[in-house]
Coordinates of C-alpha atoms and ligand atoms in Angstrom, one line a residue:
M252 CA 87.8 141.4 94.3
K253 CA 91.0 140.7 95.1
N254 CA 92.4 137.2 93.1
L255 CA 93.9 137.4 96.5
N256 CA 90.8 136.0 98.5
L257 CA 89.5 133.4 95.6
V258 CA 90.6 130.2 96.6
P259 CA 91.8 127.0 94.1
F260 CA 89.7 124.5 94.9
V261 CA 90.2 121.1 93.4
S262 CA 86.5 118.4 93.7
V263 CA 86.6 114.7 93.6
D264 CA 85.9 115.2 89.6
H265 CA 88.7 118.1 88.8
M266 CA 91.3 115.5 91.2
M267 CA 89.6 112.5 88.4
K268 CA 90.5 114.5 85.8
L269 CA 93.9 115.3 86.9
V270 CA 95.1 111.9 87.3
L271 CA 93.5 110.8 84.5
E272 CA 94.9 114.1 82.8
T273 CA 98.3 113.1 83.9
G274 CA 98.2 109.4 84.1
I275 CA 98.5 107.7 87.1
E276 CA 101.4 106.3 87.4
P277 CA 103.1 109.1 86.4
M278 CA 100.8 111.4 89.0
L279 CA 102.5 108.3 91.8
V280 CA 105.7 109.0 90.5
G281 CA 105.4 112.8 90.6
I282 CA 104.2 112.5 94.5
A283 CA 106.8 109.8 95.5
D284 CA 109.3 112.3 94.2
T285 CA 108.3 115.4 96.1
I286 CA 107.3 113.7 99.4
E287 CA 111.1 112.0 99.1
A288 CA 112.2 116.1 98.8
D289 CA 110.3 117.2 101.8
F290 CA 111.1 114.4 104.2
K291 CA 115.0 115.2 103.0
R292 CA 114.0 118.4 104.1
W293 CA 112.2 117.0 107.5
E294 CA 113.8 119.4 109.8
H295 CA 113.0 122.2 108.4
F296 CA 109.1 121.2 109.6
D297 CA 106.7 121.8 112.7
K298 CA 106.0 118.1 113.5
T299 CA 102.8 117.0 115.9
P300 CA 100.9 113.6 116.3
R301 CA 98.0 114.2 114.4
V302 CA 94.9 114.9 116.5
A303 CA 92.3 112.0 116.5
A304 CA 88.6 112.1 117.9
H305 CA 87.8 108.6 118.5
S306 CA 84.0 107.1 118.3
P307 CA 82.8 103.8 118.4
N308 CA 82.3 103.2 114.7
G309 CA 85.5 105.0 113.7
V310 CA 87.9 108.1 113.8
I311 CA 88.0 111.6 113.0
E312 CA 91.8 113.0 112.6
L313 CA 93.4 116.6 111.5
M314 CA 97.0 116.5 110.5
P315 CA 98.7 119.6 110.4
T316 CA 102.5 120.6 109.3
S317 CA 104.2 123.7 107.9
D318 CA 107.6 124.3 106.2
G319 CA 107.7 128.1 107.4
D320 CA 106.4 129.4 104.0
L321 CA 103.5 127.2 103.4
Y322 CA 100.9 125.3 106.3
G323 CA 99.0 122.6 105.6
F324 CA 96.8 120.1 106.9
K325 CA 94.0 117.6 106.2
Y326 CA 90.9 116.4 107.7
V327 CA 90.6 112.5 107.4
N328 CA 87.9 109.8 108.8
G329 CA 88.6 106.4 109.6
H330 CA 85.4 104.4 110.0
P331 CA 86.0 100.6 109.0
V332 CA 82.3 99.8 109.2
N333 CA 81.3 102.5 106.9
M334 CA 82.1 99.4 104.0
G335 CA 78.8 98.2 105.0
K336 CA 76.5 101.1 104.7
G337 CA 78.1 101.7 101.1
L338 CA 80.4 104.0 102.2
Q339 CA 84.5 105.0 102.3
T340 CA 86.0 103.3 105.5
V341 CA 88.6 106.7 104.4
T342 CA 87.7 109.9 103.5
A343 CA 89.7 113.3 103.1
F344 CA 89.9 117.1 102.2
G345 CA 92.9 119.7 103.0
V346 CA 94.4 122.7 103.1
L347 CA 97.6 124.5 101.8
S348 CA 97.6 128.3 103.6
N349 CA 100.6 131.0 103.4
V350 CA 102.3 131.6 106.6
E351 CA 103.5 135.0 106.1
T352 CA 99.6 136.3 105.3
G353 CA 97.7 133.2 107.1
Y354 CA 95.2 133.1 103.8
P355 CA 94.1 129.9 102.8
V356 CA 95.8 129.2 98.4
L357 CA 94.2 125.6 97.6
L358 CA 91.8 123.8 99.3
S359 CA 91.4 119.9 97.6
E360 CA 89.5 116.7 98.2
M361 CA 91.6 114.2 99.7
T362 CA 89.9 111.1 99.1
L363 CA 91.6 110.2 95.9
L364 CA 94.6 111.9 96.8
T365 CA 95.3 110.6 100.6
A366 CA 95.3 106.6 98.3
L367 CA 97.9 108.5 95.4
R368 CA 100.2 109.8 98.4
T369 CA 99.8 106.7 100.8
A370 CA 100.7 104.7 98.5
A371 CA 103.7 106.6 97.2
T372 CA 105.0 106.9 100.4
S373 CA 104.6 102.5 100.5
A374 CA 106.5 102.4 97.4
L375 CA 109.3 105.1 97.7
V376 CA 110.0 104.0 101.0
A377 CA 109.9 100.1 99.9
R378 CA 112.7 101.4 97.0
Y379 CA 114.2 102.1 99.9
L380 CA 113.8 98.8 101.9
A381 CA 112.8 95.7 99.7
P382 CA 115.8 93.1 99.1
E383 CA 117.5 93.9 95.7
G384 CA 115.5 92.6 92.0
A385 CA 112.4 92.5 94.2
R386 CA 109.7 91.6 91.7
T387 CA 106.3 90.0 93.4
M388 CA 104.5 91.4 96.1
A389 CA 101.8 89.7 98.4
M390 CA 98.4 92.7 98.9
I391 CA 95.8 91.1 102.2
G392 CA 93.4 93.0 101.4
N393 CA 92.2 94.4 98.3
G394 CA 90.2 97.3 99.0
A395 CA 89.9 101.0 98.3
Q396 CA 93.5 101.5 99.1
S397 CA 94.6 98.1 96.9
E398 CA 94.8 99.1 93.4
F399 CA 97.0 102.5 94.0
Q400 CA 99.3 101.1 96.6
V401 CA 99.7 98.1 93.4
L402 CA 100.4 100.7 91.0
A403 CA 103.5 102.5 92.7
F404 CA 104.8 99.3 94.1
K405 CA 104.6 98.5 89.9
A406 CA 105.9 101.9 89.0
I407 CA 108.3 103.1 91.4
A408 CA 109.3 99.5 92.8
G409 CA 109.2 97.3 89.8
I410 CA 106.8 95.0 91.1
T411 CA 105.8 92.1 87.6
H412 CA 103.7 89.7 89.5
L413 CA 101.2 90.7 92.5
R414 CA 99.1 87.9 94.4
L415 CA 95.6 89.0 95.6
Y416 CA 93.8 88.0 98.8
D417 CA 90.8 89.4 100.6
I418 CA 88.1 86.9 103.4
D419 CA 85.6 89.2 101.2
P420 CA 86.1 87.6 97.1
I421 CA 84.4 90.7 95.7
A422 CA 86.6 92.3 97.1
T423 CA 89.7 90.4 94.3
D424 CA 87.3 90.5 91.8
K425 CA 87.1 94.3 91.5
C426 CA 90.7 94.5 92.2
M427 CA 91.6 91.8 89.2
E428 CA 89.2 93.2 86.8
N429 CA 91.0 96.8 87.5
L430 CA 94.3 95.6 87.1
K431 CA 93.6 93.3 84.3
D432 CA 95.2 96.1 81.8
S433 CA 98.2 97.2 84.2
G434 CA 100.5 94.4 82.3
L435 CA 100.6 93.0 85.6
H436 CA 100.8 89.4 86.2
L437 CA 98.1 88.3 88.7
T438 CA 97.2 85.7 90.9
R439 CA 94.1 84.9 93.1
C440 CA 95.3 83.2 96.0
A441 CA 93.2 81.4 98.3
S442 CA 94.0 82.2 102.1
A443 CA 96.6 85.5 103.6
Q444 CA 99.3 81.9 104.0
D445 CA 98.9 81.2 100.3
A446 CA 99.3 84.8 99.1
V447 CA 102.8 85.2 100.9
E448 CA 104.0 82.4 98.9
G449 CA 107.1 83.2 97.3
A450 CA 106.3 86.8 98.1
E451 CA 109.1 89.5 98.2
I452 CA 107.1 92.1 99.8
I453 CA 103.7 91.6 101.5
T454 CA 101.2 94.6 101.9
T455 CA 98.3 94.4 104.4
V456 CA 96.4 96.8 103.9
T457 CA 92.8 95.9 105.7
A458 CA 90.4 97.2 107.7
D459 CA 88.6 95.9 111.4
K460 CA 88.8 98.2 114.2
Q461 CA 90.6 95.6 116.4
Y462 CA 94.5 94.1 116.9
A463 CA 93.7 91.8 114.2
T464 CA 96.8 88.7 113.3
I465 CA 96.6 89.6 109.5
L466 CA 100.2 87.3 109.5
T467 CA 101.7 85.2 111.8
D468 CA 105.6 84.9 112.4
N469 CA 105.4 81.5 110.8
M470 CA 104.3 83.6 107.4
V471 CA 107.2 85.7 107.1
G472 CA 110.3 84.4 105.8
A473 CA 113.9 85.1 105.7
G474 CA 114.7 88.8 103.6
V475 CA 110.8 89.8 103.6
H476 CA 109.8 93.7 103.4
I477 CA 106.7 94.0 104.7
N478 CA 104.5 97.2 104.2
A479 CA 101.7 97.2 106.4
I480 CA 99.4 99.4 106.2
G481 CA 96.1 99.0 107.6
G482 CA 97.3 98.9 111.5
D483 CA 97.2 102.7 111.4
C484 CA 94.6 103.6 115.0
P485 CA 95.0 102.8 118.7
G486 CA 93.5 99.8 119.1
K487 CA 93.5 98.6 115.0
T488 CA 97.4 96.9 114.2
E489 CA 97.6 93.4 111.2
L490 CA 100.7 91.5 112.2
H491 CA 101.0 89.4 115.5
R492 CA 103.9 91.0 117.6
D493 CA 106.6 87.8 117.0
I494 CA 107.1 89.4 113.3
L495 CA 107.6 92.6 115.2
L496 CA 110.9 91.3 117.3
R497 CA 111.9 89.9 114.1
S498 CA 111.6 92.8 112.3
S499 CA 113.7 96.1 111.3
I500 CA 111.0 99.0 111.8
F501 CA 111.4 101.9 110.1
V502 CA 108.5 104.2 110.7
E503 CA 107.7 108.2 109.1
Y504 CA 107.2 109.9 113.0
P505 CA 108.4 108.0 115.6
P506 CA 105.6 110.2 118.2
Q507 CA 102.6 108.9 116.2
T508 CA 103.2 105.8 115.2
R509 CA 104.2 104.5 118.7
I510 CA 100.2 105.9 119.6
E511 CA 98.8 104.4 116.5
G512 CA 100.7 101.2 114.3
E513 CA 102.0 98.2 114.7
L514 CA 104.2 98.8 117.4
Q515 CA 101.7 100.1 120.0
Q516 CA 102.5 96.3 120.4
L517 CA 106.1 97.3 121.8
P518 CA 107.3 99.2 124.8
A519 CA 107.9 102.8 124.2
T520 CA 111.7 102.2 124.2
H521 CA 111.9 100.0 121.1
P522 CA 114.6 100.5 118.7
V523 CA 112.9 101.8 115.1
T524 CA 114.5 104.2 112.3
E525 CA 113.1 107.5 110.9
L526 CA 112.9 106.9 107.5
W527 CA 114.0 110.8 107.0
Q528 CA 117.5 109.6 108.0
V529 CA 117.4 106.7 105.4
M530 CA 116.5 108.9 102.1
T531 CA 119.3 111.0 103.9
G532 CA 121.7 108.9 104.6
T533 CA 122.2 109.5 107.9
A534 CA 120.6 106.2 108.5
K535 CA 121.1 103.1 107.0
G536 CA 118.2 100.7 105.7
R537 CA 118.1 97.3 104.9
T538 CA 121.9 96.2 105.3
D539 CA 121.3 92.1 104.6
P540 CA 119.5 90.6 102.7
R541 CA 118.1 88.0 104.9
Q542 CA 116.7 90.3 107.1
I543 CA 113.0 91.5 107.4
T544 CA 112.6 95.3 106.4
L545 CA 109.1 96.4 108.3
F546 CA 107.4 100.2 107.3
D547 CA 105.0 99.9 109.6
S548 CA 102.8 103.1 107.8
V549 CA 100.7 105.2 109.8
G550 CA 100.3 108.0 107.6
F551 CA 102.1 111.8 108.1
A552 CA 101.1 114.6 108.1
I553 CA 103.9 115.5 105.9
E554 CA 102.7 113.2 103.5
D555 CA 100.0 115.0 102.9
F556 CA 102.1 118.4 103.1
S557 CA 103.5 117.2 100.0
A558 CA 100.5 115.8 97.6
L559 CA 98.8 118.8 98.0
R560 CA 102.1 120.9 97.1
Y561 CA 102.6 118.6 94.1
V562 CA 98.4 119.1 93.3
R563 CA 99.7 123.2 93.6
D564 CA 101.7 122.7 91.4
Q565 CA 99.5 121.5 88.2
L566 CA 97.3 123.7 88.3
A567 CA 98.5 126.4 86.2
R568 CA 99.1 124.1 83.6
T569 CA 95.5 122.3 84.1
G570 CA 93.7 125.1 85.0
L571 CA 91.5 121.5 86.9
F572 CA 89.8 123.9 89.9
Q573 CA 87.8 126.6 90.4
N574 CA 88.0 129.3 92.5
L575 CA 85.7 129.4 95.7
D576 CA 85.2 133.1 97.1
M577 CA 85.5 131.9 100.6
L578 CA 87.7 134.9 102.2
A579 CA 85.7 138.1 103.3
D580 CA 86.7 141.1 101.0
P581 CA 85.3 144.7 102.6
D582 CA 87.4 147.6 100.7
T583 CA 88.7 148.3 103.7
P584 CA 90.2 145.8 106.0
R585 CA 88.7 146.9 109.4
D586 CA 85.3 147.7 107.5
L587 CA 83.3 144.1 107.8
Y588 CA 81.2 144.7 108.9
G589 CA 80.5 148.1 106.3
M590 CA 80.6 144.8 103.7
L591 CA 77.4 143.5 105.2
L592 CA 75.2 147.0 105.0
R593 CA 76.2 147.4 101.3
A594 CA 75.0 144.3 100.2
A595 CA 72.0 144.7 101.9
G596 CA 71.5 147.8 99.4
Ligands
LIG735 P1 88.3 99.3 102.4 O1 87.6 99.2 103.7 O2 88.1 100.1 101.4 O3 89.3 97.5 102.4 C1 89.9 96.9 103.1 C2 89.6 95.2 102.7 O4 90.2 94.7 103.8 C3 88.3 94.9 102.3 O5 87.9 94.5 101.0 C4 88.3 93.6 103.6 O6 87.7 92.7 103.3 C5 89.4 93.4 104.0 N1 89.6 92.6 105.4 C6 89.5 92.9 106.6 N2 89.7 91.9 107.1 C7 90.5 91.1 106.7 C8 91.6 90.1 106.8 N3 91.3 89.4 108.2 N4 92.2 89.0 105.7 C9 91.7 89.8 104.3 N5 91.5 90.8 104.2 C10 90.5 91.4 104.8 O7 90.2 100.1 103.1 P2 90.8 101.3 102.7 O8 90.5 102.7 102.0 O9 91.6 100.4 101.6 O10 91.9 101.2 103.0 C11 92.2 99.7 104.4 C12 93.5 99.8 105.4 O11 94.5 101.5 105.6 C13 92.3 100.5 106.6 O12 92.3 100.7 107.5 C14 92.5 102.3 106.5 O13 92.9 103.3 107.7 C15 93.9 102.2 106.1 N6 95.2 103.3 105.3 C16 96.5 103.6 105.8 C17 96.5 105.0 105.7 C18 97.8 104.5 105.8 O14 98.8 106.1 105.6 N7 98.9 104.0 106.7 C19 96.4 105.2 104.3 C20 94.4 104.5 104.1 C21 94.1 104.4 105.0

């Protein structure tokens, strides 16, 4: 069998080892750098809103993109009810392929990698938009994504103080315990209102398949940066509409965010700024210390592509993968059936 037909597969176990051997903060920085590099060459990519299959309990989505050399896609679900069954809200896997041959070059778990890339994107965006010298972040929603978000904001955006709130105190217990050696100053808060007191950055990362109001207008003061992660599906939002009307809204890919983000609450003509333009310097980020900036995050395919590209670049150095016999390899390409006959003996 030629090596070309063996596809490197990064399992959950190998991904955990990669994170632990690299160190989570350096890995978040590495993924953020790769995302930033890819956002800066935005116009090279094929872009399309993700393809979503909705059901009463959640959504299953496919997220494709290509830069002409590599093609990537992620399969991801979002099922807020899963937590009650002892299952993850979000699970994922992804593929990178060589555009020239169409052959896959990487298959990877992406449940951990999604948490890493979402956090890396959030913190990267905050570096462009958060107020100068921001050190305190409120984090409302202390579930699976939360520690990744926090560590990315520490490593990339310089956060030193964290104010935590979740409607479920067990989630906050878990988060505080997991972050106790992070070097961050942690404060447990009694409500979302309490959590945002004195915070220059507010992250909302809750999961509920409905129009929720995690933040009301009176909770958001001048100059704050909001990192809104949990509103990422039609019918699923976290912010009161009035906050959006007072904010400068920054998005990944408008055709997708207008369907899935907080933006679904506003008319399709409402002005937004695309983040790739801020990163390339063709649009302005924060222009005023009193401005409210909002990253209306939904998660875009290029972030997954970048994360897979980062992982692929680590394979030779770490050896943290196994080869999968995924592609048929007959002795001559047209004799696929003959391969079967020879296998029969
Ligand atoms: P999770 O279910 O593990 O955690 C969600 C937490 O939110 C839970 O602890 C829950 O108790 C809490 N919560 C629910 N309602 C709340 C409220 N009103 N106030 C305070 N806390 C509340 O989910 P997760 O994997 O951490 O994902 C969180 C959200 O982020 C989901 O909505 C998911 O779809 C979204 N997400 C977005 C992206 C993106 O790129 N934007 C990527 C991954 C996940």
